Every structure is written in C-alpha cells, then in structure tokens.
Amino acid sequence: MITTLRSGSGSAQSPRSPSSQPYLSVSVTDPVKLGNGVQAYISYRVITKTNLPEYQGPEKIVIRRYSDFVWLRDRLFEKFKGIFIPPLPEKSAVEKFRFSAEFIEMRRQALDVFVNRIASHLELQQSEDLRTFLQADEEVIYLKSYSILDLIFFLVNADVFSAAQTMERLRFQETGIFKKKPTDFMQIFKDVQSKVSDVVLGKEKPVEESNPEYEKLKHYVFELENHLAEAQKHAYRLVKRHKELGQSLSDFGKAAKLLGACEGDSLGKTFSELGVKSETLSIKLQKEAHQLLMNFEEPLKDYVRAVQSIKATIAERANAFRQQCELAETIKLKEINLYDSCLLFS
Amino acid sequence: MMGSDNQGFEEAHPFASREEMENLVLDDDSTVTANKSYSNYRSATSLSPPILVTPADSDPLLSPSLYPNAPDHNNNHNHHSSYIEPPSYADVIFSPFDQNSGNDNNTGNEINGIESTNQFPDSPISPSSSSDYLRITVSNPQKEQETSNSLVPGGNTYVTYLITTRTNIPEFNGSEFSVRRRFRDIVTLSDRLAESYRGFFIPPRPDKSVVESQVMQKQEFVEQRRVALEKYLRRLAAHPIIRKSDEFKLFLQVQGKLPLPTSTDVASRMLDGAVKLPKQLFGESTAVVLAPHEVVQPAKGGRDLLRLFKELKQSVANDWGGSKPPVAEEDKEFLENKERMNDLEQQLSNASQQAETLVKAQQDMGETMGELGLAFIKLTKFENEEAMYNSQRARAADMKNVATAAVKASRFYRELNAQTVKHLDTLHEYLGLMLAVRCAFSDRSSAMLTVQTLLSELSALQLRAEKLEAASSKIFGGDKSRIRKIEELKETIRVTEDAKSVAINEYERIRVWKAFVSLSAFYGYIALSKSAKDASLIALLEFSYRKSMSPFAFNGHIGCLANNLTLPEENNRTELERLDRERQADFLNMLKGFVVNQVGYAEKIANVWAKVAEETSGYANDST
C-alpha cells in the first residue's frame, strides 16, 4: 500500500527537521507561466532540502514543468516494478481551464504530494532518476528533451550508446511514436501465436499467478475504485453547487437592493439590507466552495488516482507473469527442437 | 421507520393533503441516480409540506418511510434517538409565522388563505366575507379525444379537468356542482372577462406554456397546470364583481361545451380588418366613422385597422408634435403613479427571476449533498464488508458519520427550499398583480388616446365643413353637390360627436372606477364592504357599472346610504395608497419569513456538521 505521506523519513514540509536524522524534503511552489500562445506552459519551482550524502548540498532549487514529472513517474514505473508508484495529476482535459488559477493550484498541490511520497518511500527515494530530477540543472534537462533529430544525429555519428539512451528517453516523452517498445510488436505477434497454439492444443493457460488471497485483494481494489470514483464525482458536483448557490445569492442580493430602491421607507431599507447580507453570504459560499475543492475533493481524487496506479501495477504483474510463461514455453519449444536436431544428426 | 436515515433525501409527507401530488412527484425521489429533469421552483412547490407542519412534528425520521427498499442491516448506529434536538430559536418562530400572517393582514391571508384551505378540504369558510362563499377545486385531470372530424386519424388528445364548485350564493343554481373544462376554455373565459371588465384589475390567467408542455413530463406538467388553474379560479372567485359575472357563472355551471364566444387569433383578426379597410378608405363616409359601441373597446387587438392607424397617428402626434393634444391626461399624480408602478414592476420581475434561480440552486445543493452522502454510505458498507484490518472498520465508522451528516443536511436543504418557495411566492403573486395594474393603467391611456383621436378628427371635420360652407356660400343659390357634401359631413360630425361623448364617458369611468373598485376588489374585499351595508353596496356598484352610470349619479345614491364615502377621486388615491400599504406589509412578512427560515435551517445544518466535526476531532489533532 502507498505509505501515507509525511511519515517515515522525517516530515516533508517542515524545514526544522533535526539535522541528525536523514531527511529529504521537497516542495513544489511558485507556478509561473512561460512561453506564449500554443506553446505556453507552467513551470514550477522545486526546492529540495536534504542532508543525504548523495545530494549536492543542503538545498537545491530547480525549475521543472509538468512533463518532467511525467518523465520521472514513467522512469520509476519502469525501474521499480511491483512497487506502487504515487499517482500524478491528470493532464487538463479541457483546454480552456489549463491556465485557470484553480486548476494550477490543484495541480501544484498534487505534484507536491507526488514528489514527497516518492521521497518518503524507502525504496523509491534511492532512485537515481529521482536525484536527476531534483538536482539536474536546466541545461541538462533541455538536453534530455530529446527529439528525433537528436536520435538521427547520434545514429549518423555511430554513437550507439547515446542513440540507445535517446531512444529510451524518447519513449517517455509525449511524441507518441515510441510509446510502444519495439519489442512490443514482437510481443503481440507472440501473443497471437500462443493463443492459437493454446486453442489447438486445448490447454488452459493461467493468466497470472494467483491465490485466493490475491484474488480477494484484486477484487477489493477494483471495487474500491468504483466507489471512490463515484464519491469523487459527487464531491466535485457539490463544489460546483456551492459556487452556483453563491452566484445566485449574489444575483438575488442585487435584485433585492434594486427593489428596495424602488420601494422606499422601511421596506426599502429592509430589502437593501437583505441584498447586502446576501452578497456577503455569497462571498462566503465561494470561499467555502474553494475550501471544499482543495481539502475534500482533491484528496479524494488523489485516492482515486492512487487506486488506479495500483491497478496499473497489478496489470504489470500480470504482464510479467505472462512474459515468464511465454519465455518458459519458448524454452520448451527450443529444447524440443534441439532434441529433434540431435536425433537427426545422431 | 428503520433505516430511513439511510434512505437518502426523499421527503416524507406526514400531512400531505394532495394524494395525486404525492403519487406523481415522490416516485422520482427514490432513485438515487435518476436524472432530475425538473428542478425548477414549481416542482419544489409541489414538494412543500403544508404550512401548519412544525419541525418537531414533521420529523421524517419518525414518520413511516415511504421507501422500503434497501434496508440497511448493518445499521448499528441508530441515529433516530439522537435526532430530536432541543427546540432552537428557529423552531419557535416557524409555526407562528404561518398562522399569524392570516391575522394581521387580511391580504396576506387571502393569498395564503387560498392555500390554507387545502388543509381543511371540508371547510367551506372563505376568508373574504362573513356568510357567502364560493369554493372551487380543480381535480381529476383526464385525457380526452377530440371528437370532431379531424383530418388526422387518431385525432387530437387534450386534457380536461374536473372543476367542482361549492357555494351558497343565490345567483348560482345549486350549492354544489361540477363541470369538465379544458385549458382552452380558461383562455376563452379570461379573454371574455378582459373585454367585459375593461379597466378592472383582472387576475392574470395561467400561461399557455407551449414549450413547457413539450419539455416536461406529461404527468408533472398536468399537475403544474392543475395547481395553476385552481389558483386562478379561486382568485376570480374572490373578486366580488367578477365572481358574479355571467361569464364566470357560465363557465362554472354549464355542462358540455362552454357557451362563450371563442377568441379568434391575431391573424384572423388582422384579416378581417384588412377586408374592411378598402371599404373604409374608399367607400361611404359613414363607414369611416367609429360607431359608439366600438369606442368602448381599445383599438389594439381589434378588427378596425383604420382606427388603429388613426390612433397610432395621434399618439405619434402627441409624442412628437409641437401642439398639445386637445385633452390630455391631467392627473399628475396618475402619471407619477404610473411611472412608479412601471418601475416597481420591472424590479419585481427581476427579483422574481432571481428568486427562482436561488430556489433552483438550493434544490440542487440539497440533491447533490444527498447523493454524496449516499455514495459515501455505499463506500462505508463496502469497506465494512471487505475490511481486512480493524483500522479500516474504524475509519469506515467515522466515514459513516460524515455520510449520515451529509444526508441529514441534504434533507434540511430540501425542507428549507420548500419553505423558501412559499415565501418567495409572494414576489410572483405581486408580479401578477403588477401586470394587471399595468393593463388597467394602459386601459386608461388607450381610452384617453381614443378620446384624443376623436377630438382631433372632430375638429378636422368641422374645419372641412366650415370651408365647404364658405365656398358654397360664394356661389349664388348654393352648389348642389357641395350642399349634399355638407349635409353628409354634418351627419358624420354628429355621429363622431356621439362617439366622442361615449369615449369620454368610458375614459372617465375607467379613471374613476378602475382604481376605486378594482384595487380593492383584487384583494377580495371593498373598503366599504366592511360595514354592514355590504350586500346593498355591492349590488349598487354592480348595477351602476352595468348601466354605465355617471360617477355623480352614483354619488347621489351613496349619499342616500349615508355612508362615509368620499368623492371618487379621493377614493382613487386612497386605494392606491392601500395597495402600497398592503404590498409593503406583505413584503415585510415575506422577508421576515424568508430570513427566519434561512437562519433556522442554517442553524440546523450547522449543528449537524458541528456534531460530526466533534466526533472526528481526533483526526484534526493528529495531522500536521
């Protein structure tokens, strides 16, 4: 299970941790809009405070953007199979809200939580990619933003090593072409092959290694996601309702004030007061909506994402198992072949 | 009773008096994920518990739940016992509001009193006068087929409503009778009344709402319409002049087809007018003249296009012409009041709109809150079933508290909304009245316009006659053709003079009577009727109205009655003042009720959350 944040190796946010204990605390702050037009993006300031020896110095500040976080997560997912990687906030579905203050704040909070969870995880915090992420200066990062041109460059120069690295890096960027491993195509082919042979040979192949306890857990996780997702959906709607109620109260207040102006005397004053109070209430409601969003809906969404991440790991587990089975099959086939050839030649 | 606090946010109606309303509306509440297609204030109205329900009595948790599905067997935390909290400030205020409004303000009672008679279906007591009553109920909507030969096979279906009347007024034949009427009949009734009682504040009829009838669910729409029809007919019944009108009597009593001439639509009227136009322009001069009986109707909406043009020309001349019209609206006070009423109407309309939005937002809030609570309850159940660690169960228990709190809060929101709807309804009612006021004012203006037009025409005709006479006198022996023309002209002038007198009379009648009679009539009583001379006075008013008696003659009669009647003009003013006073009283009541309601429920909801916060305060201390 995902360890709760801010436990384990020292509290993440407070800079006043005792220096005798090893600690690693990160904060993601200060979103700034860079670039213009279609290419505009938000950059965040990532501040690392640590006394671990692997890190350069007690404090380091770097600038990162969302895609860099995605890179980190993908790397961790690749390297640390079987460990639940903390979830990332989603890309913005609607273009319009990409730069709304609320969305940016939500994302910043989620990114902060993300990095801190990694930093608090006993295994994940040892990752070299994490160190790169937290420490590497921008120039190196730009270098890391490889493009296909770089790949061609390296190939032309017969720089096989860099080419391989680039290919791998490219895979984790959002170019799309390298999303699938080249070996994946072979994999699909083999899948079809094995399925056909299964049908022909009438064999029941286990999908993944399993026992009743594991099944129960798996079932639990899947169900949990449904429930959490529904709760989150309603939570989000509730936030929206708060905003709507606030808005309508404000409008109603204005109308009441106008009506009061019409009526005059004590009735007019009463209406005006009602209007003023309504508007005050409306402001409070908007604030409440914001609080609700940040402190209730977002954490809930975070848990939904976490469960989804768990599901991804479960899928990976099944994948690994299947690969193992197939490789075992291949070995058997090859052994049979070898035996046959031996027979032939003997 | 069990498990009802896990049932979600449906309403229990312990004292609901409308069976049909219940069956129609409550079904939808039970499905959690149902799309709420209706969340406008009208549906909230139909969900409202009756006025007399006090919070302690209406505790839905104690009343039998109407939704027996999904009982929660895991419900170890029975919150029923803890629900009845000690009465707060809000509880004390709730009930008195609804009962007192009837007492200190007859008007308020009238408007609410029409509702309150729901609670006692058998009581025949009408709030307006002491002994006679006229109670109307609209019920039992049924679909019927258009029987006449229609081109489309399968015919047109429409809905009829059963209109039951109970009365002891002698003019009606019998004390209890029913007829079936369709909505089109209501439109006819309303149009005929508007024609006959021009200048009166006639209560506005329900909308045709073509769009809504397509969009809403059929049952809901029919129910909404039924409620609106009942309100409308009861208002008509409360109007002392209109309730005795022939049209109303025919509507309520005559079985079968409604024996009133139907309203033709604008298109066919225009067509009729267009047919008449050539005759008017090119034909005999007598055809041009306005017959006196036509004068008493406004030009607009009539068949006489030529008259429409003439009056339009006059109104433009009034606005832009250099010279003053021969007779003008002199009553500055009237003009000021007209301004003020217009302004008020605009603001009222705006406020009414915002009130509707507010009600909708509150309703949505309640619904979503309830849905959230339910989702968490499901999650809790799931966690409890699948838990592998005890800590999970502990968290689940806390989560359940939060969820139950959400459900409770949701219920409160819905109750709050139901009450809010009733209070803010006053805004809508007065908006209706303002429209009637505007019509009455415009009746007066259009009557004035008719007078002005006729006067201008008269003076133009007289000018022509003079010119013709001057010209013909120059010719020795007279000019045969010219003399004939002069004769014709003189005839025209005479008829026009007649029309002018009638128009002036009509104007005067409206000016004097509309405010005097209609204003007070709309509230269901006449100032003078409070005295013992009720019946005779009303009879006199009716009589004088029908005979178009001049105000002065009437004055004489009143003098005979030796009552405290001041001159009609003064009554005009005092009636407007009364309108203002009563509106202010009603609005103050409305505001008070609205605010008290909001405060009360806010307190209740706050208590619910405070309790949960306390129960889970342990977490706050733990986390950073």
Coordinates of N, CA and C in Angstrom, one line a residue, chain B residues 232-411:
Chain B
Y232 N -56.0 30.3 -10.1 CA -56.6 31.3 -10.9 C -58.1 31.4 -10.6
L233 N -58.7 30.3 -10.7 CA -60.2 30.3 -10.5 C -60.5 30.8 -9.1
R234 N -59.7 30.4 -8.1 CA -60.0 30.9 -6.7 C -59.9 32.4 -6.6
R235 N -58.9 33.0 -7.4 CA -58.7 34.4 -7.4 C -59.9 35.1 -8.0
L236 N -60.4 34.5 -9.1 CA -61.6 35.1 -9.7 C -62.7 35.0 -8.8
A237 N -62.8 33.9 -8.1 CA -64.0 33.8 -7.1 C -63.9 34.8 -6.0
A238 N -62.7 35.2 -5.7 CA -62.5 36.2 -4.6 C -62.8 37.6 -5.0
H239 N -62.9 37.8 -6.3 CA -63.2 39.2 -6.8 C -64.7 39.4 -6.8
P240 N -65.2 40.4 -6.0 CA -66.6 40.5 -5.7 C -67.4 40.8 -7.0
I241 N -66.8 41.4 -7.9 CA -67.6 41.8 -9.1 C -67.5 40.6 -10.1
I242 N -66.3 40.1 -10.3 CA -66.2 39.1 -11.3 C -66.8 37.8 -11.0
R243 N -66.9 37.5 -9.7 CA -67.4 36.2 -9.3 C -68.9 36.2 -9.6
K244 N -69.5 37.3 -9.7 CA -71.0 37.3 -10.1 C -71.2 37.5 -11.6
S245 N -70.1 37.6 -12.3 CA -70.3 37.9 -13.7 C -70.9 36.7 -14.4
D246 N -71.6 37.0 -15.5 CA -72.2 36.0 -16.3 C -71.2 35.0 -16.8
E247 N -70.1 35.5 -17.4 CA -69.1 34.7 -18.0 C -68.6 33.6 -17.0
F248 N -68.4 34.1 -15.8 CA -67.9 33.2 -14.7 C -68.9 32.1 -14.4
K249 N -70.1 32.6 -14.3 CA -71.2 31.7 -13.9 C -71.4 30.6 -15.0
L250 N -71.4 31.1 -16.2 CA -71.5 30.1 -17.3 C -70.4 29.1 -17.3
F251 N -69.2 29.6 -17.0 CA -68.0 28.7 -17.0 C -68.1 27.6 -16.0
L252 N -68.7 28.0 -14.8 CA -68.7 27.1 -13.7 C -69.8 26.1 -13.8
Q253 N -70.9 26.5 -14.4 CA -72.1 25.7 -14.3 C -72.5 24.9 -15.5
V254 N -72.3 25.5 -16.7 CA -72.9 24.9 -17.9 C -72.1 23.6 -18.3
Q255 N -72.9 22.5 -18.4 CA -72.2 21.3 -18.7 C -72.0 21.3 -20.2
G256 N -71.0 20.4 -20.6 CA -70.7 20.3 -22.0 C -69.9 21.5 -22.5
K257 N -70.2 21.9 -23.7 CA -69.4 22.9 -24.4 C -69.5 24.3 -23.7
L258 N -68.5 25.0 -23.6 CA -68.5 26.3 -23.0 C -69.2 27.3 -23.9
P259 N -70.3 27.9 -23.4 CA -71.1 28.7 -24.3 C -70.7 30.2 -24.4
L260 N -69.4 30.4 -24.5 CA -68.8 31.7 -24.6 C -68.2 31.8 -26.0
P261 N -68.3 32.9 -26.7 CA -67.6 33.0 -28.0 C -66.1 32.9 -27.8
T262 N -65.5 32.1 -28.7 CA -64.1 31.8 -28.5 C -63.3 33.0 -29.1
S263 N -62.1 33.2 -28.6 CA -61.3 34.2 -29.1 C -60.7 33.9 -30.4
T264 N -60.7 34.8 -31.3 CA -60.1 34.5 -32.6 C -58.6 35.0 -32.4
D265 N -57.8 34.3 -33.2 CA -56.4 34.7 -33.0 C -56.1 36.0 -33.8
V266 N -54.9 36.5 -33.6 CA -54.5 37.8 -34.1 C -54.6 37.7 -35.7
A267 N -54.1 36.6 -36.2 CA -54.1 36.6 -37.7 C -55.4 36.8 -38.3
S268 N -56.4 36.1 -37.8 CA -57.7 36.2 -38.4 C -58.4 37.6 -38.2
R269 N -58.0 38.1 -37.0 CA -58.5 39.5 -36.8 C -57.9 40.5 -37.8
M270 N -56.6 40.3 -38.0 CA -56.0 41.2 -39.0 C -56.6 41.0 -40.3
L271 N -56.9 39.8 -40.6 CA -57.5 39.5 -41.9 C -58.9 40.2 -42.1
D272 N -59.7 40.1 -41.0 CA -61.0 40.8 -41.0 C -60.8 42.3 -41.2
G273 N -59.8 42.8 -40.5 CA -59.6 44.2 -40.5 C -59.1 44.6 -41.9
A274 N -58.3 43.8 -42.5 CA -57.8 44.1 -43.9 C -58.9 44.1 -44.9
V275 N -59.9 43.2 -44.7 CA -61.0 43.2 -45.6 C -61.9 44.5 -45.5
K276 N -62.0 44.9 -44.2 CA -62.8 46.1 -44.0 C -62.1 47.4 -44.6
L277 N -60.8 47.4 -44.6 CA -60.0 48.6 -44.9 C -60.4 49.3 -46.2
P278 N -60.4 48.5 -47.3 CA -60.8 49.2 -48.6 C -62.1 50.0 -48.5
K279 N -63.1 49.3 -47.9 CA -64.4 50.0 -47.7 C -64.2 51.3 -46.9
Q280 N -63.4 51.2 -45.9 CA -63.2 52.4 -45.1 C -62.5 53.5 -45.8
L281 N -61.5 53.1 -46.6 CA -60.8 54.2 -47.3 C -61.5 54.8 -48.5
F282 N -62.2 53.9 -49.2 CA -62.7 54.4 -50.5 C -64.2 54.4 -50.5
G283 N -64.9 53.9 -49.5 CA -66.3 53.8 -49.5 C -67.0 55.0 -49.0
E284 N -68.2 54.7 -48.5 CA -69.0 55.8 -47.9 C -68.4 56.4 -46.7
S285 N -68.7 57.6 -46.6 CA -68.0 58.3 -45.4 C -68.6 57.8 -44.1
T286 N -69.8 57.3 -44.2 CA -70.4 56.8 -42.9 C -69.6 55.5 -42.4
A287 N -69.1 54.8 -43.4 CA -68.3 53.6 -43.0 C -67.1 54.0 -42.2
V288 N -66.6 55.2 -42.4 CA -65.4 55.6 -41.8 C -65.6 55.9 -40.3
V289 N -66.8 56.2 -40.0 CA -67.0 56.7 -38.6 C -67.0 55.6 -37.6
L290 N -66.5 55.9 -36.5 CA -66.5 55.0 -35.4 C -67.8 54.9 -34.7
A291 N -68.4 53.7 -34.8 CA -69.7 53.6 -34.1 C -69.5 53.6 -32.6
P292 N -70.4 54.2 -31.9 CA -70.2 54.4 -30.4 C -69.9 53.2 -29.7
H293 N -70.5 52.1 -30.1 CA -70.3 50.9 -29.2 C -68.9 50.3 -29.4
E294 N -68.3 50.7 -30.6 CA -66.9 50.2 -30.8 C -65.9 51.0 -29.9
V295 N -66.4 52.2 -29.6 CA -65.4 53.1 -28.9 C -65.0 52.5 -27.6
V296 N -65.9 51.8 -27.0 CA -65.6 51.3 -25.6 C -64.5 50.2 -25.6
Q297 N -64.2 49.7 -26.7 CA -63.1 48.7 -26.8 C -61.8 49.4 -27.3
P298 N -60.7 49.0 -26.8 CA -59.5 49.6 -27.3 C -59.3 49.3 -28.8
A299 N -58.5 50.1 -29.5 CA -58.3 49.9 -30.9 C -57.4 48.7 -31.1
K300 N -56.4 48.6 -30.2 CA -55.4 47.5 -30.4 C -56.1 46.1 -30.3
G301 N -55.8 45.2 -31.1 CA -56.3 43.9 -31.0 C -57.7 43.8 -31.6
G302 N -58.2 44.9 -32.1 CA -59.5 44.8 -32.7 C -59.4 44.6 -34.2
R303 N -60.6 44.7 -34.8 CA -60.6 44.4 -36.3 C -60.4 45.7 -37.1
D304 N -60.6 46.8 -36.4 CA -60.6 48.1 -37.2 C -59.2 48.6 -37.4
L305 N -58.6 48.3 -38.6 CA -57.3 48.7 -38.8 C -57.2 50.2 -39.0
L306 N -58.2 50.8 -39.6 CA -58.2 52.2 -39.9 C -58.1 52.9 -38.6
R307 N -58.9 52.5 -37.6 CA -58.9 53.1 -36.3 C -57.6 53.0 -35.7
L308 N -57.0 51.8 -35.8 CA -55.6 51.6 -35.3 C -54.7 52.6 -35.8
F309 N -54.7 52.8 -37.2 CA -53.8 53.8 -37.8 C -54.0 55.2 -37.2
K310 N -55.3 55.5 -37.2 CA -55.6 56.9 -36.7 C -55.1 57.1 -35.3
E311 N -55.3 56.1 -34.5 CA -54.9 56.3 -33.1 C -53.4 56.3 -33.0
L312 N -52.8 55.5 -33.8 CA -51.3 55.5 -33.8 C -50.8 56.9 -34.2
K313 N -51.4 57.4 -35.3 CA -51.0 58.7 -35.7 C -51.1 59.8 -34.6
Q314 N -52.2 59.6 -33.9 CA -52.5 60.6 -32.8 C -51.4 60.4 -31.7
S315 N -51.1 59.2 -31.4 CA -50.1 59.0 -30.3 C -48.7 59.5 -30.7
V316 N -48.4 59.4 -32.0 CA -47.2 59.9 -32.5 C -47.2 61.4 -32.4
A317 N -48.3 62.0 -32.8 CA -48.5 63.5 -32.8 C -48.4 63.9 -31.3
N318 N -48.9 63.2 -30.4 CA -48.8 63.5 -29.0 C -47.3 63.6 -28.6
D319 N -46.6 62.6 -29.0 CA -45.2 62.5 -28.6 C -44.3 63.5 -29.3
W320 N -44.5 63.6 -30.6 CA -43.5 64.4 -31.3 C -44.1 65.7 -31.8
G321 N -45.4 65.8 -31.9 CA -46.0 67.0 -32.5 C -45.7 68.2 -31.6
G322 N -45.8 69.4 -32.2 CA -45.5 70.6 -31.5 C -46.7 71.0 -30.6
S323 N -47.8 70.8 -31.2 CA -49.0 71.3 -30.4 C -49.5 70.3 -29.4
K324 N -50.1 70.9 -28.4 CA -50.6 70.0 -27.3 C -51.9 69.3 -27.8
P325 N -52.2 68.1 -27.4 CA -53.4 67.5 -27.8 C -54.6 68.2 -27.1
P326 N -55.8 68.1 -27.7 CA -56.9 68.8 -27.2 C -57.2 68.5 -25.7
V327 N -57.1 67.3 -25.4 CA -57.4 66.9 -24.0 C -56.2 66.0 -23.6
A328 N -55.7 66.2 -22.4 CA -54.6 65.4 -22.1 C -54.7 64.8 -20.7
E329 N -54.0 63.9 -20.4 CA -54.0 63.3 -19.1 C -53.6 64.3 -18.1
E330 N -54.5 64.8 -17.3 CA -54.1 65.9 -16.4 C -53.6 65.5 -15.1
D331 N -54.1 64.3 -14.7 CA -53.8 64.0 -13.3 C -52.3 63.6 -13.2
K332 N -51.6 64.6 -12.6 CA -50.1 64.4 -12.5 C -49.8 63.2 -11.6
E333 N -50.7 63.1 -10.6 CA -50.5 62.0 -9.7 C -50.6 60.7 -10.4
F334 N -51.6 60.6 -11.3 CA -51.7 59.4 -12.1 C -50.5 59.1 -12.8
L335 N -49.9 60.1 -13.5 CA -48.7 59.9 -14.3 C -47.6 59.4 -13.4
E336 N -47.4 60.1 -12.3 CA -46.4 59.7 -11.3 C -46.5 58.2 -10.9
N337 N -47.8 57.9 -10.5 CA -48.0 56.6 -10.1 C -47.7 55.6 -11.2
K338 N -48.1 56.0 -12.4 CA -47.9 55.0 -13.5 C -46.4 54.7 -13.6
E339 N -45.6 55.8 -13.6 CA -44.1 55.7 -13.6 C -43.7 54.7 -12.5
R340 N -44.2 55.0 -11.3 CA -43.7 54.3 -10.2 C -44.1 52.8 -10.3
M341 N -45.3 52.6 -10.8 CA -45.7 51.2 -10.9 C -44.9 50.4 -12.0
N342 N -44.6 51.2 -13.1 CA -43.8 50.6 -14.1 C -42.4 50.1 -13.5
D343 N -41.8 51.1 -12.8 CA -40.5 50.8 -12.2 C -40.6 49.6 -11.3
L344 N -41.6 49.7 -10.4 CA -41.8 48.6 -9.5 C -41.9 47.3 -10.2
E345 N -42.7 47.3 -11.2 CA -43.0 46.0 -12.0 C -41.7 45.5 -12.5
Q346 N -40.8 46.4 -13.0 CA -39.6 45.9 -13.6 C -38.7 45.2 -12.5
Q347 N -38.6 45.9 -11.4 CA -37.7 45.4 -10.3 C -38.3 44.1 -9.8
L348 N -39.6 44.1 -9.7 CA -40.3 42.9 -9.1 C -40.0 41.7 -10.1
S349 N -40.1 42.0 -11.4 CA -39.9 40.9 -12.3 C -38.4 40.4 -12.2
N350 N -37.5 41.3 -12.0 CA -36.1 40.9 -11.9 C -35.9 40.1 -10.6
A351 N -36.5 40.6 -9.5 CA -36.3 39.9 -8.2 C -37.0 38.5 -8.3
S352 N -38.1 38.5 -9.0 CA -38.8 37.2 -9.1 C -37.9 36.2 -9.8
Q353 N -37.3 36.7 -10.9 CA -36.4 35.8 -11.6 C -35.3 35.2 -10.8
Q354 N -34.6 36.2 -10.1 CA -33.5 35.8 -9.2 C -34.0 34.8 -8.1
A355 N -35.2 35.1 -7.7 CA -35.7 34.2 -6.6 C -35.8 32.8 -7.2
E356 N -36.3 32.7 -8.4 CA -36.4 31.3 -9.0 C -35.0 30.7 -9.1
T357 N -34.0 31.4 -9.5 CA -32.7 30.9 -9.7 C -32.2 30.4 -8.3
L358 N -32.4 31.2 -7.3 CA -32.0 30.9 -6.0 C -32.6 29.6 -5.5
V359 N -33.9 29.5 -5.7 CA -34.6 28.3 -5.3 C -34.0 27.0 -6.0
K360 N -33.7 27.2 -7.3 CA -33.2 26.1 -8.0 C -31.8 25.7 -7.5
A361 N -31.0 26.7 -7.2 CA -29.6 26.4 -6.7 C -29.7 25.7 -5.3
Q362 N -30.6 26.2 -4.5 CA -30.8 25.5 -3.2 C -31.2 24.0 -3.4
Q363 N -32.1 23.8 -4.3 CA -32.6 22.5 -4.5 C -31.4 21.6 -5.0
D364 N -30.7 22.1 -6.0 CA -29.5 21.3 -6.5 C -28.6 21.0 -5.4
M365 N -28.3 22.0 -4.5 CA -27.4 21.8 -3.4 C -27.9 20.6 -2.6
G366 N -29.1 20.7 -2.2 CA -29.7 19.6 -1.4 C -29.5 18.2 -2.0
E367 N -29.8 18.2 -3.3 CA -29.8 16.9 -4.0 C -28.4 16.4 -4.1
T368 N -27.4 17.2 -4.5 CA -26.1 16.7 -4.6 C -25.5 16.3 -3.2
M369 N -25.8 17.1 -2.2 CA -25.4 16.7 -0.9 C -25.8 15.3 -0.5
G370 N -27.1 15.1 -0.8 CA -27.7 13.8 -0.5 C -27.0 12.7 -1.3
E371 N -26.8 13.0 -2.6 CA -26.1 11.9 -3.4 C -24.7 11.6 -2.9
L372 N -24.0 12.7 -2.5 CA -22.7 12.5 -1.9 C -22.8 11.6 -0.7
G373 N -23.7 11.9 0.2 CA -23.9 11.1 1.4 C -24.1 9.7 1.1
L374 N -25.0 9.4 0.1 CA -25.3 8.1 -0.3 C -24.1 7.3 -0.8
A375 N -23.3 8.0 -1.6 CA -22.1 7.4 -2.2 C -21.2 7.0 -1.1
F376 N -21.0 7.8 -0.1 CA -20.2 7.5 1.0 C -20.7 6.4 1.8
I377 N -22.0 6.3 2.0 CA -22.6 5.2 2.7 C -22.3 3.9 2.0
K378 N -22.4 3.9 0.7 CA -22.1 2.7 0.0 C -20.7 2.3 0.2
L379 N -19.8 3.3 0.1 CA -18.4 3.1 0.3 C -18.1 2.5 1.7
T380 N -18.8 3.0 2.7 CA -18.7 2.5 4.0 C -19.1 1.1 4.1
K381 N -20.2 0.8 3.5 CA -20.7 -0.6 3.6 C -19.7 -1.5 2.9
F382 N -19.2 -1.1 1.8 CA -18.2 -1.9 1.1 C -17.0 -2.1 2.0
E383 N -16.5 -1.1 2.6 CA -15.3 -1.2 3.4 C -15.5 -2.1 4.6
N384 N -16.7 -2.0 5.1 CA -17.0 -2.9 6.3 C -17.0 -4.3 5.8
E385 N -17.6 -4.6 4.7 CA -17.7 -6.0 4.2 C -16.3 -6.6 3.9
E386 N -15.5 -5.7 3.2 CA -14.2 -6.3 2.7 C -13.0 -6.0 3.6
A387 N -13.3 -5.4 4.7 CA -12.2 -5.0 5.5 C -11.3 -6.1 5.9
M388 N -10.0 -5.8 5.9 CA -9.0 -6.8 6.4 C -8.3 -6.4 7.7
Y389 N -8.4 -5.1 7.9 CA -7.8 -4.6 9.2 C -8.9 -3.9 10.0
N390 N -8.7 -3.9 11.3 CA -9.6 -3.2 12.1 C -9.6 -1.7 11.9
S391 N -8.4 -1.2 11.6 CA -8.4 0.2 11.4 C -9.3 0.6 10.3
Q392 N -9.4 -0.3 9.3 CA -10.4 0.1 8.2 C -11.8 0.2 8.7
R393 N -12.1 -0.7 9.6 CA -13.5 -0.6 10.2 C -13.7 0.7 10.9
A394 N -12.7 1.0 11.7 CA -12.8 2.3 12.5 C -13.0 3.5 11.5
R395 N -12.2 3.5 10.5 CA -12.3 4.6 9.5 C -13.7 4.6 8.9
A396 N -14.1 3.4 8.6 CA -15.5 3.2 8.0 C -16.5 3.8 8.9
A397 N -16.4 3.5 10.2 CA -17.5 4.0 11.1 C -17.5 5.6 11.1
D398 N -16.3 6.2 11.1 CA -16.2 7.6 11.0 C -16.8 8.1 9.7
M399 N -16.4 7.5 8.7 CA -16.9 7.9 7.4 C -18.4 7.9 7.4
K400 N -19.0 6.8 8.0 CA -20.4 6.7 8.0 C -21.1 7.9 8.7
N401 N -20.4 8.4 9.8 CA -21.0 9.6 10.5 C -21.0 10.8 9.5
V402 N -19.9 10.9 8.8 CA -19.9 12.1 7.9 C -21.0 11.9 6.9
A403 N -21.1 10.7 6.4 CA -22.1 10.5 5.3 C -23.5 10.7 5.8
T404 N -23.8 10.2 7.0 CA -25.1 10.5 7.6 C -25.4 12.0 7.8
A405 N -24.3 12.6 8.2 CA -24.5 14.1 8.4 C -24.8 14.7 7.0
A406 N -24.2 14.3 6.0 CA -24.5 14.8 4.7 C -25.9 14.6 4.3
V407 N -26.4 13.4 4.5 CA -27.8 13.1 4.2 C -28.7 13.9 5.0
K408 N -28.4 14.1 6.2 CA -29.3 14.9 7.1 C -29.3 16.4 6.5
A409 N -28.1 16.9 6.3 CA -28.0 18.2 5.8 C -28.8 18.4 4.5
S410 N -28.7 17.3 3.7 CA -29.5 17.4 2.4 C -31.0 17.5 2.6
R411 N -31.4 16.7 3.6 CA -32.9 16.8 3.9 C -33.2 18.2 4.3

